Short mmCIF file of C-alpha atoms in Angstrom, two decimals:
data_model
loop_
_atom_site.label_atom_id
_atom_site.label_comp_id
_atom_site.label_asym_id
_atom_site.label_seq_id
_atom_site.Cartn_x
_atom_site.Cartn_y
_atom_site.Cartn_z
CA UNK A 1 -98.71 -40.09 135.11
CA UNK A 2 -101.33 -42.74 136.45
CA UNK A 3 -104.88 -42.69 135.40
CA UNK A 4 -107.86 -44.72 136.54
CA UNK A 5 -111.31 -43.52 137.05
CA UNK A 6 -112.21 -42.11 140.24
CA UNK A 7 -114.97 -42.61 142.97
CA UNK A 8 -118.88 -42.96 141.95
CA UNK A 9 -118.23 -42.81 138.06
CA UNK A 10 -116.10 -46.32 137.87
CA UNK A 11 -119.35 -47.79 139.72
CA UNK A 12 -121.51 -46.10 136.61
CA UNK A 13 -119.64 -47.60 133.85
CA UNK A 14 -119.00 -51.11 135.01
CA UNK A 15 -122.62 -51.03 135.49
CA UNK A 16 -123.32 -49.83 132.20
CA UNK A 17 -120.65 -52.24 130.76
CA UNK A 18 -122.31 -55.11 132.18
CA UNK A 19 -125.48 -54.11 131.12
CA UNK A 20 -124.49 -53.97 127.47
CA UNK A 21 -123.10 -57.61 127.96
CA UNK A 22 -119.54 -56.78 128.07
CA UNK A 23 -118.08 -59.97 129.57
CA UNK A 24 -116.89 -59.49 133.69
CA UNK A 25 -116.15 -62.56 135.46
CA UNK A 26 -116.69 -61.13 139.29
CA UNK A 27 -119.49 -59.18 138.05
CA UNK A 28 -119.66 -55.54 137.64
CA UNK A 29 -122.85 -54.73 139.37
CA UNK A 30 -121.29 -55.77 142.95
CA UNK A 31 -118.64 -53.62 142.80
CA UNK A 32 -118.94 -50.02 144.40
CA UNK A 33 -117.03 -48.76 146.80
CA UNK A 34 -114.87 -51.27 147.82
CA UNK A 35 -111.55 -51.01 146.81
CA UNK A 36 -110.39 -54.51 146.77
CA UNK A 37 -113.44 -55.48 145.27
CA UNK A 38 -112.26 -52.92 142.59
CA UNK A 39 -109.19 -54.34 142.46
CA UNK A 40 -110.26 -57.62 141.65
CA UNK A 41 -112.45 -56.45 138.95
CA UNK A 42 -109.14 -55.08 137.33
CA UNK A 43 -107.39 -58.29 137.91
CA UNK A 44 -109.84 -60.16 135.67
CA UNK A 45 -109.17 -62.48 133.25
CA UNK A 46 -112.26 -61.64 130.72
CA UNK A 47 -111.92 -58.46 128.90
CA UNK A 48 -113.68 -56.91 126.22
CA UNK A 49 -111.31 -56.56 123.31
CA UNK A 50 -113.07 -53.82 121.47
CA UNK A 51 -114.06 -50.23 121.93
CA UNK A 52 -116.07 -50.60 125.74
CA UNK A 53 -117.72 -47.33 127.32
CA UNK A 54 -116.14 -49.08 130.66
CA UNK A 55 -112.73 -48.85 129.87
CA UNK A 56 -111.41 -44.89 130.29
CA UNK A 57 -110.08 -43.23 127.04
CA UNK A 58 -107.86 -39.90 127.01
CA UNK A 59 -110.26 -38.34 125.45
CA UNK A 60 -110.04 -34.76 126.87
CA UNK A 61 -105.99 -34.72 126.65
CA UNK A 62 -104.38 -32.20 125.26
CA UNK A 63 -100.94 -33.67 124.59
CA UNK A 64 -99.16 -30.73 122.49
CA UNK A 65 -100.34 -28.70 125.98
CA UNK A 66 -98.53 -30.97 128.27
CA UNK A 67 -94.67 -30.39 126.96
CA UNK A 68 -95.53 -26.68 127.26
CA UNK A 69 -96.58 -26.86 130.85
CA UNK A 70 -93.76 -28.36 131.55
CA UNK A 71 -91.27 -25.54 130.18
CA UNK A 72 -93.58 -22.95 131.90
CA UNK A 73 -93.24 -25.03 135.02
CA UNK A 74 -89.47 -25.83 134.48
CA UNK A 75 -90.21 -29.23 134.46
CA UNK A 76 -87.36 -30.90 132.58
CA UNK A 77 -88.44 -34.11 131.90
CA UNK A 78 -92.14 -35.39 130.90
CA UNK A 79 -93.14 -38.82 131.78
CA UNK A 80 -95.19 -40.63 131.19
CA UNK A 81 -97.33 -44.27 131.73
CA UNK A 82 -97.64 -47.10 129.52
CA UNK A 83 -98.68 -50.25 131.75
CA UNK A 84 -99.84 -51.81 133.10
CA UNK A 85 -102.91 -50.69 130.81
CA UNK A 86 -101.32 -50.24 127.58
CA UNK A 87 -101.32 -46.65 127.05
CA UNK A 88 -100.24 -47.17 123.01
CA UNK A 89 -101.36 -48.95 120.66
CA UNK A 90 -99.25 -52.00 121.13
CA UNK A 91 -99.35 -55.14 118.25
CA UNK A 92 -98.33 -57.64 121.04
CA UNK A 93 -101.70 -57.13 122.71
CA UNK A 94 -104.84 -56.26 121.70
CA UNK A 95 -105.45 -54.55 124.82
CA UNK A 96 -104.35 -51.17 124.29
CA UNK A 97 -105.40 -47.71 123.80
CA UNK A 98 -106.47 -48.42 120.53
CA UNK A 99 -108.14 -51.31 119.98
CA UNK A 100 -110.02 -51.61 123.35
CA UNK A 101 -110.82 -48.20 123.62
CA UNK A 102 -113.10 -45.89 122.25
CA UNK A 103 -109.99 -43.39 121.61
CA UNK A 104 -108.70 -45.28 118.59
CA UNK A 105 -106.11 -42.96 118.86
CA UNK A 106 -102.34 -43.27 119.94
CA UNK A 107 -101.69 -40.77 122.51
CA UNK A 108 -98.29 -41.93 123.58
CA UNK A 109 -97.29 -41.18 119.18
CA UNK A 110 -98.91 -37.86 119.58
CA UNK A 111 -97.02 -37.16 122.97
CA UNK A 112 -93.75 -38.10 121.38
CA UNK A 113 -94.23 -35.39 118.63
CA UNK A 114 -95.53 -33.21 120.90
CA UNK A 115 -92.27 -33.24 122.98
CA UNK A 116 -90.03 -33.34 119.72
CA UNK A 117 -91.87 -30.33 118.58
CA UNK A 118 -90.68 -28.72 122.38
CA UNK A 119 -87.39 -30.00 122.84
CA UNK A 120 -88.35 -32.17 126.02
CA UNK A 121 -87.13 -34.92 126.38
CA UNK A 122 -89.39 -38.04 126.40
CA UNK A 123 -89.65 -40.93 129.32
CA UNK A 124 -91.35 -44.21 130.24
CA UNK A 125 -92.98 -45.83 133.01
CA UNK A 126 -93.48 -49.67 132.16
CA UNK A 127 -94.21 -52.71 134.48
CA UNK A 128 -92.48 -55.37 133.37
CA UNK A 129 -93.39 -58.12 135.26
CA UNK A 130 -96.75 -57.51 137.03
CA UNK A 131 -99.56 -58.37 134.47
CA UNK A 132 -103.05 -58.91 136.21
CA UNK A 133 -104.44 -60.31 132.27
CA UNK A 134 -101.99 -62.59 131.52
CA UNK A 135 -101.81 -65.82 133.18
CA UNK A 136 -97.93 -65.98 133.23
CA UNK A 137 -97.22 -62.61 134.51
CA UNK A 138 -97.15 -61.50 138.09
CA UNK A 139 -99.73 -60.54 140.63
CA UNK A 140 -102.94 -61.92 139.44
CA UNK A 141 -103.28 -64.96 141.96
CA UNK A 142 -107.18 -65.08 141.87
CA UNK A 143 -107.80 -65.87 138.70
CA UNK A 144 -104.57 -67.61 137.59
CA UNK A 145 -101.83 -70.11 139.40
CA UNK A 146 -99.33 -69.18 142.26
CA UNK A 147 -96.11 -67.72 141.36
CA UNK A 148 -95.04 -70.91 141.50
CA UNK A 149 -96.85 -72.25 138.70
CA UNK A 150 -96.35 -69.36 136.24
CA UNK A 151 -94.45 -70.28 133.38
CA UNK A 152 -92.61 -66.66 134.26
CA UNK A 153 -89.78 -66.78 131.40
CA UNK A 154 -92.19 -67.31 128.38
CA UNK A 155 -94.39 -64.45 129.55
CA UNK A 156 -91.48 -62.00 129.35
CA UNK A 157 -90.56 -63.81 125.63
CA UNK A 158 -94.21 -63.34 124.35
CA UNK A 159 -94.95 -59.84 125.77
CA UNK A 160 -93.14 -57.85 127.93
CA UNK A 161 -89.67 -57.72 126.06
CA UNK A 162 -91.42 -57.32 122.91
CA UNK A 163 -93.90 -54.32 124.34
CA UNK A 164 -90.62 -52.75 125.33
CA UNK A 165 -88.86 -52.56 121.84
CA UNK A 166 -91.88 -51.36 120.56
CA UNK A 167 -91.88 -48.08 122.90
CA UNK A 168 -88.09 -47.86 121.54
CA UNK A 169 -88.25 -48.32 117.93
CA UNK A 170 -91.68 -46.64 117.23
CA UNK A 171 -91.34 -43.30 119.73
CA UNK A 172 -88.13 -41.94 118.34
CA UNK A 173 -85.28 -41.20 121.28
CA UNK A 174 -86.03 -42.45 125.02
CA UNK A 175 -84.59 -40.52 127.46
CA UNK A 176 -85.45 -43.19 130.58
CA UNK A 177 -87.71 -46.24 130.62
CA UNK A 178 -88.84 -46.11 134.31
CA UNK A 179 -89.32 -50.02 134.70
CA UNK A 180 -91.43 -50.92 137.78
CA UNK A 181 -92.62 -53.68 140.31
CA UNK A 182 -89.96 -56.31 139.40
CA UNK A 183 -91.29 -59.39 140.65
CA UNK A 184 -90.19 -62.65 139.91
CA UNK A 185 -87.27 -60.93 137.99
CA UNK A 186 -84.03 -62.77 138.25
CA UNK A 187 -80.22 -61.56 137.26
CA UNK A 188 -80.66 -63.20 133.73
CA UNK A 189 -84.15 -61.40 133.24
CA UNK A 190 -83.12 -58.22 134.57
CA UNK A 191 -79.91 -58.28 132.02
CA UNK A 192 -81.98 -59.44 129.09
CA UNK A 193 -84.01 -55.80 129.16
CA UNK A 194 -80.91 -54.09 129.61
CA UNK A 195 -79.04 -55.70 126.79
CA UNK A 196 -82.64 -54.81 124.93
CA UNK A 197 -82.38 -50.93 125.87
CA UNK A 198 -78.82 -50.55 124.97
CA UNK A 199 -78.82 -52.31 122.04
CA UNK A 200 -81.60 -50.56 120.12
CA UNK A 201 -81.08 -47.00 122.07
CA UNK A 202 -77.83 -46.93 124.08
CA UNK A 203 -78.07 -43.33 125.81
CA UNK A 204 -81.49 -44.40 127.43
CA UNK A 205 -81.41 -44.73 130.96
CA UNK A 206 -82.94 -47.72 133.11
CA UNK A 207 -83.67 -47.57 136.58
CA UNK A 208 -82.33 -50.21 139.64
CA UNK A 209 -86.85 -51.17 139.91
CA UNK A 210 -86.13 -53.24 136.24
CA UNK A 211 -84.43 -55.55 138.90
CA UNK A 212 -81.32 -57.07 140.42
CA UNK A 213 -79.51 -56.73 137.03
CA UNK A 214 -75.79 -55.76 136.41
CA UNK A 215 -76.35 -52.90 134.04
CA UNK A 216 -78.58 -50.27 135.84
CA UNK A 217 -78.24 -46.03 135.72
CA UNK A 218 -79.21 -44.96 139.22
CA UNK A 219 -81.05 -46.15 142.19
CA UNK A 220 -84.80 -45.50 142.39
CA UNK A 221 -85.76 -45.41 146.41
CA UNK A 222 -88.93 -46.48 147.52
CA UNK A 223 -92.08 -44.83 147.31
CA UNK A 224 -92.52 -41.55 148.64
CA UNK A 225 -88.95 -42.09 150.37
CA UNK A 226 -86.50 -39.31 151.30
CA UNK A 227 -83.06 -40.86 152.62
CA UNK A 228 -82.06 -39.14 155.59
CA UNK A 229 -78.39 -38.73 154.80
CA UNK A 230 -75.98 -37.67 151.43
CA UNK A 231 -75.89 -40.84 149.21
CA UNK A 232 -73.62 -41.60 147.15
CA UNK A 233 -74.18 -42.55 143.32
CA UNK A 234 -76.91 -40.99 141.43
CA UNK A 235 -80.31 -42.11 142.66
CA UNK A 236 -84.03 -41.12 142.94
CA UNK A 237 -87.04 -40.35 144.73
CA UNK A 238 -90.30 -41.03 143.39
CA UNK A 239 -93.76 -39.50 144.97
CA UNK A 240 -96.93 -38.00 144.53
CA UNK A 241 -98.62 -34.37 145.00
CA UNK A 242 -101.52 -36.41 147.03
CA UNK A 243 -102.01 -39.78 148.67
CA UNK A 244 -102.07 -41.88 145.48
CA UNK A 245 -100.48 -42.53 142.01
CA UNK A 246 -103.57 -42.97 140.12
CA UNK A 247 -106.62 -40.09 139.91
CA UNK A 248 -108.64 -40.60 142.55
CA UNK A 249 -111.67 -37.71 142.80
CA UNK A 250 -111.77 -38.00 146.78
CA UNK A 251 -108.54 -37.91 147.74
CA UNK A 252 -107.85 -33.83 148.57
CA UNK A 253 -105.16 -34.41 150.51
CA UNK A 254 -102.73 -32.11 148.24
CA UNK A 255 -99.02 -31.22 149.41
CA UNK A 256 -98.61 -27.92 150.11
CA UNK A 257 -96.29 -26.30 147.30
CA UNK A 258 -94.45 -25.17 150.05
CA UNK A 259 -94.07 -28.98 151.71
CA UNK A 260 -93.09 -29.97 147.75
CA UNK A 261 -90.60 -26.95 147.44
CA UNK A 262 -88.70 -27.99 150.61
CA UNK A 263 -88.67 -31.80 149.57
CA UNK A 264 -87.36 -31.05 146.29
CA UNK A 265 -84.31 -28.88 147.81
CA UNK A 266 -83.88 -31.62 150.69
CA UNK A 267 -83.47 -34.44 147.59
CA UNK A 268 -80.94 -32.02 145.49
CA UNK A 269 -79.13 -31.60 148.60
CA UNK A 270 -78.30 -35.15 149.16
CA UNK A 271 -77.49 -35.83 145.67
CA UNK A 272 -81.14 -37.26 144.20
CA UNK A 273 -83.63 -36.50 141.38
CA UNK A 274 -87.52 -35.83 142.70
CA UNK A 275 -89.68 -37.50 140.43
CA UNK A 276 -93.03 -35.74 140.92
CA UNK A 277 -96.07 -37.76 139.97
CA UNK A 278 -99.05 -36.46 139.05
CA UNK A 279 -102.26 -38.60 137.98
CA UNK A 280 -104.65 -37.17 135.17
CA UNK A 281 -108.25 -38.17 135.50
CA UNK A 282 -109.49 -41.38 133.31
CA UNK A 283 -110.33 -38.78 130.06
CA UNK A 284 -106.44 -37.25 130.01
CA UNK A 285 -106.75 -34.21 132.25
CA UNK A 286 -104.76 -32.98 134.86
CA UNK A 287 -106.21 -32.17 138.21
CA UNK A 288 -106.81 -28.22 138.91
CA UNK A 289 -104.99 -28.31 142.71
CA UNK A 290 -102.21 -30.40 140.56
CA UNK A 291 -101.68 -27.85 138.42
CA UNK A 292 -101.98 -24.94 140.85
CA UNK A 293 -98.98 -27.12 143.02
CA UNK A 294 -96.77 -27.06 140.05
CA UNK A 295 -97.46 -24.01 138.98
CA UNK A 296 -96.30 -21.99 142.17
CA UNK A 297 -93.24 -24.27 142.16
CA UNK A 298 -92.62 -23.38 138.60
CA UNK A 299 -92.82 -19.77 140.03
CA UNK A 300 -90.32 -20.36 142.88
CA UNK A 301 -88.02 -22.43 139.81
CA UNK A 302 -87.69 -19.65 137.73
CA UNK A 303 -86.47 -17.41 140.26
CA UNK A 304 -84.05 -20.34 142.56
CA UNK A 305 -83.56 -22.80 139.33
CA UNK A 306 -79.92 -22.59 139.35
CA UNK A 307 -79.87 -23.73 143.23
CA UNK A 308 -81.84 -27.00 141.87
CA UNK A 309 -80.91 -28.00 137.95
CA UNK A 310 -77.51 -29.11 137.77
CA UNK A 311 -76.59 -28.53 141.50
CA UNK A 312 -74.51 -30.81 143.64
CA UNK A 313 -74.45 -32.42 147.05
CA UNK A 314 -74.29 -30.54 150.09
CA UNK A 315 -70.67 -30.07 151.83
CA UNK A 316 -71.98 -30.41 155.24
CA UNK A 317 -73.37 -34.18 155.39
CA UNK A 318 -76.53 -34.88 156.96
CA UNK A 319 -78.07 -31.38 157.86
CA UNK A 320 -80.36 -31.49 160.86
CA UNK A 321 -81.46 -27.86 161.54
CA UNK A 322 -79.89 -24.92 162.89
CA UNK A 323 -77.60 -24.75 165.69
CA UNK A 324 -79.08 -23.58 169.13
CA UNK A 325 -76.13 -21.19 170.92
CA UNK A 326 -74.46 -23.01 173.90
CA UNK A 327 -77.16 -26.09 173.94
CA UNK A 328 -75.49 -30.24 173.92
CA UNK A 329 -78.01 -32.55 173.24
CA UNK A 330 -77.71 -36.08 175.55
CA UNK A 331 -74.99 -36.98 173.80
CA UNK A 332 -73.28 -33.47 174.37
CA UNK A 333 -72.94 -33.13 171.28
CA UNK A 334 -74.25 -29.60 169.50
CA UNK A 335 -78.33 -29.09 169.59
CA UNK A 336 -80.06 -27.88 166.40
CA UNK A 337 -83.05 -26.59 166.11
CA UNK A 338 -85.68 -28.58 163.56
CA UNK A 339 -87.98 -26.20 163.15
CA UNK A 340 -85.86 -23.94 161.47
CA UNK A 341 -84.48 -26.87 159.31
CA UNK A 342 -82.47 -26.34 156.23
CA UNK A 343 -81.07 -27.41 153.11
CA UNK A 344 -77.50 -26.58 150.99
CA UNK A 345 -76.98 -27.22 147.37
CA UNK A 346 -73.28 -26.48 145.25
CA UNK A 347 -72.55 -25.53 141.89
CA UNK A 348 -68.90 -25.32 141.00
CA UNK A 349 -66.86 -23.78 143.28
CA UNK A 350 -70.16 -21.72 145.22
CA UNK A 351 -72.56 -23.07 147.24
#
């Protein structure tokens, strides 16, 4: 889950925030509706490091609600983000939930309990390498040196490593951390995180976006990205229920639960995991249309689960439709038609 604040309140508050003095180096004031310009007020350097009205606080999540959604839904597995705001209150930097917010609380603690409580099992998203606040981490190149110039090794030493034994000593058992934008990382720095994971929590899994490392789980595609044919190996697809990752109050363009449904049958079918994202608003709450989407898939779940959890590849390769009586394409080869597409998944011995 990805949360910023959306549309004409950001402008509000980083008005307000500079008005109370908070310390912005591009100035707040200027930035409205442009999104680079909002971009590059997040890539700062100057932050205020205690409670700020400007920076958004869960304050309206409800996260003993969320595991329970997600059993009504027959959503398996919660998860959840981290970075590259720290989500939880971290003691490798100060900016975090809890000391730069006005929260004070840590929701990623409460979440963990929360999911405990439910039996589901608990997952994170963190960005190991692309830091817009620290000098030495990726991405930032306005306000710090090239990559070039970064001193890349010591920023994974002073932060990122440590940030990521915190989320698995202090959050009891990780089922995944879902590592993310892997720039800069090398062979050696990928296998230092992995040798991290394993040897504090062993079963947890680690996705091939920590970076070209030799001890990986599964393949994460790109964005948004369906493969067109069976794959082999495990492997996922990640995506959203709109056009972006974060909350963002003027995008409407939802998926259809329908479009979602088929997508989620088409990834089963080829051997993959659909990892759905959905992005709360800046206070902790989930969208309406997002939880009108999964609820109607949770509906369809409950009744065509056992076609989904647990199912294999399809035996028929790459499926392209249905097969138009006595009709070649230019190749001669059989014509299908694609408008009546569909998908096959197998359980032992049945498809």
């Amino acid at each position: 889950m990805l949360a910023l604040a959306g549309g004409e309140e950001i402008a509000d508050s980083l008005k307000a925030s500079a008005q109370i003095g908070d310390s912005v180096e591009h100035g707040a004031v200027q930035i409205r509706d442009s999104a680079r310009q909002f971009i590059a007020f997040l890539g700062t350097k100057h932050h205020p490091l205690g409670p700020s009205p400007f920076l958004p606080a869960p304050s309206n999540a409800d996260v003993d609600h969320q595991p329970i959604e997600s059993r009504r839904r027959d959503v398996r597995v919660p998860e959840t983000m981290t970075l590259p705001r720290p989500g939880y209150h971290s003691k490798v930097s100060k900016y975090n939930v809890v000391d730069a917010t006005p929260f004070r609380r840590d929701p990623m603690k409460e979440l963990a309990e929360a999911c405990k409580k439910h039996d589901i099992k608990l997952c994170f998203y963190y960005s190991q390498a692309q830091d817009w606040h620290e000098p030495n981490g990726a991405g930032n190149h306005w306000d710090f040196p090239p990559n070039e110039e970064k001193v890349f090794d010591q920023y994974l030493r002073d932060k990122s490593l440590p940030q990521v034994e915190e989320l698995l000593r202090n959050y009891g058992p990780i089922g995944l951390i879902w590592f993310d934008t892997p720039r800069l990382m090398t062979r050696e720095h990928a296998n230092q995180f992995s040798k991290l994971v394993r040897s504090i929590q062993p079963s947890t899994l680690i996705n091939s976006r920590l970076g070209p490392g030799d001890d990986i789980d599964y393949r994460s595609m790109g964005d948004n990205q369906i493969p067109h044919t069976v794959l082999e190996g495990a492997w996922e697809t990640a995506a959203t229920v709109n056009d972006t990752w974060g909350y963002k109050e003027d995008d409407h363009n939802w998926k259809s639960p329908a479009d979602i449904t088929f997508k989620l049958v088409d990834i089963v079918s080829k051997g993959g995991n659909y990892l759905l994202n959905v992005g709360p608003t800046a206070d902790g709450v989930i969208p309406e249309p997002s939880q009108e989407i999964l609820r109607r898939v949770g509906r369809w779940l409950k009744v065509n689960g056992e076609a989904v959890y647990g199912a294999g590849r399809t035996p028929f390769g790459e499926e392209l439709g249905s097969p138009i009586p006595g009709k070649k394409d230019r190749r001669g080869q059989q014509a299908y038609d694609v408008k009546k597409d569909w998908r096959c998944t197998t359980q032992p011995g049945r498809l």
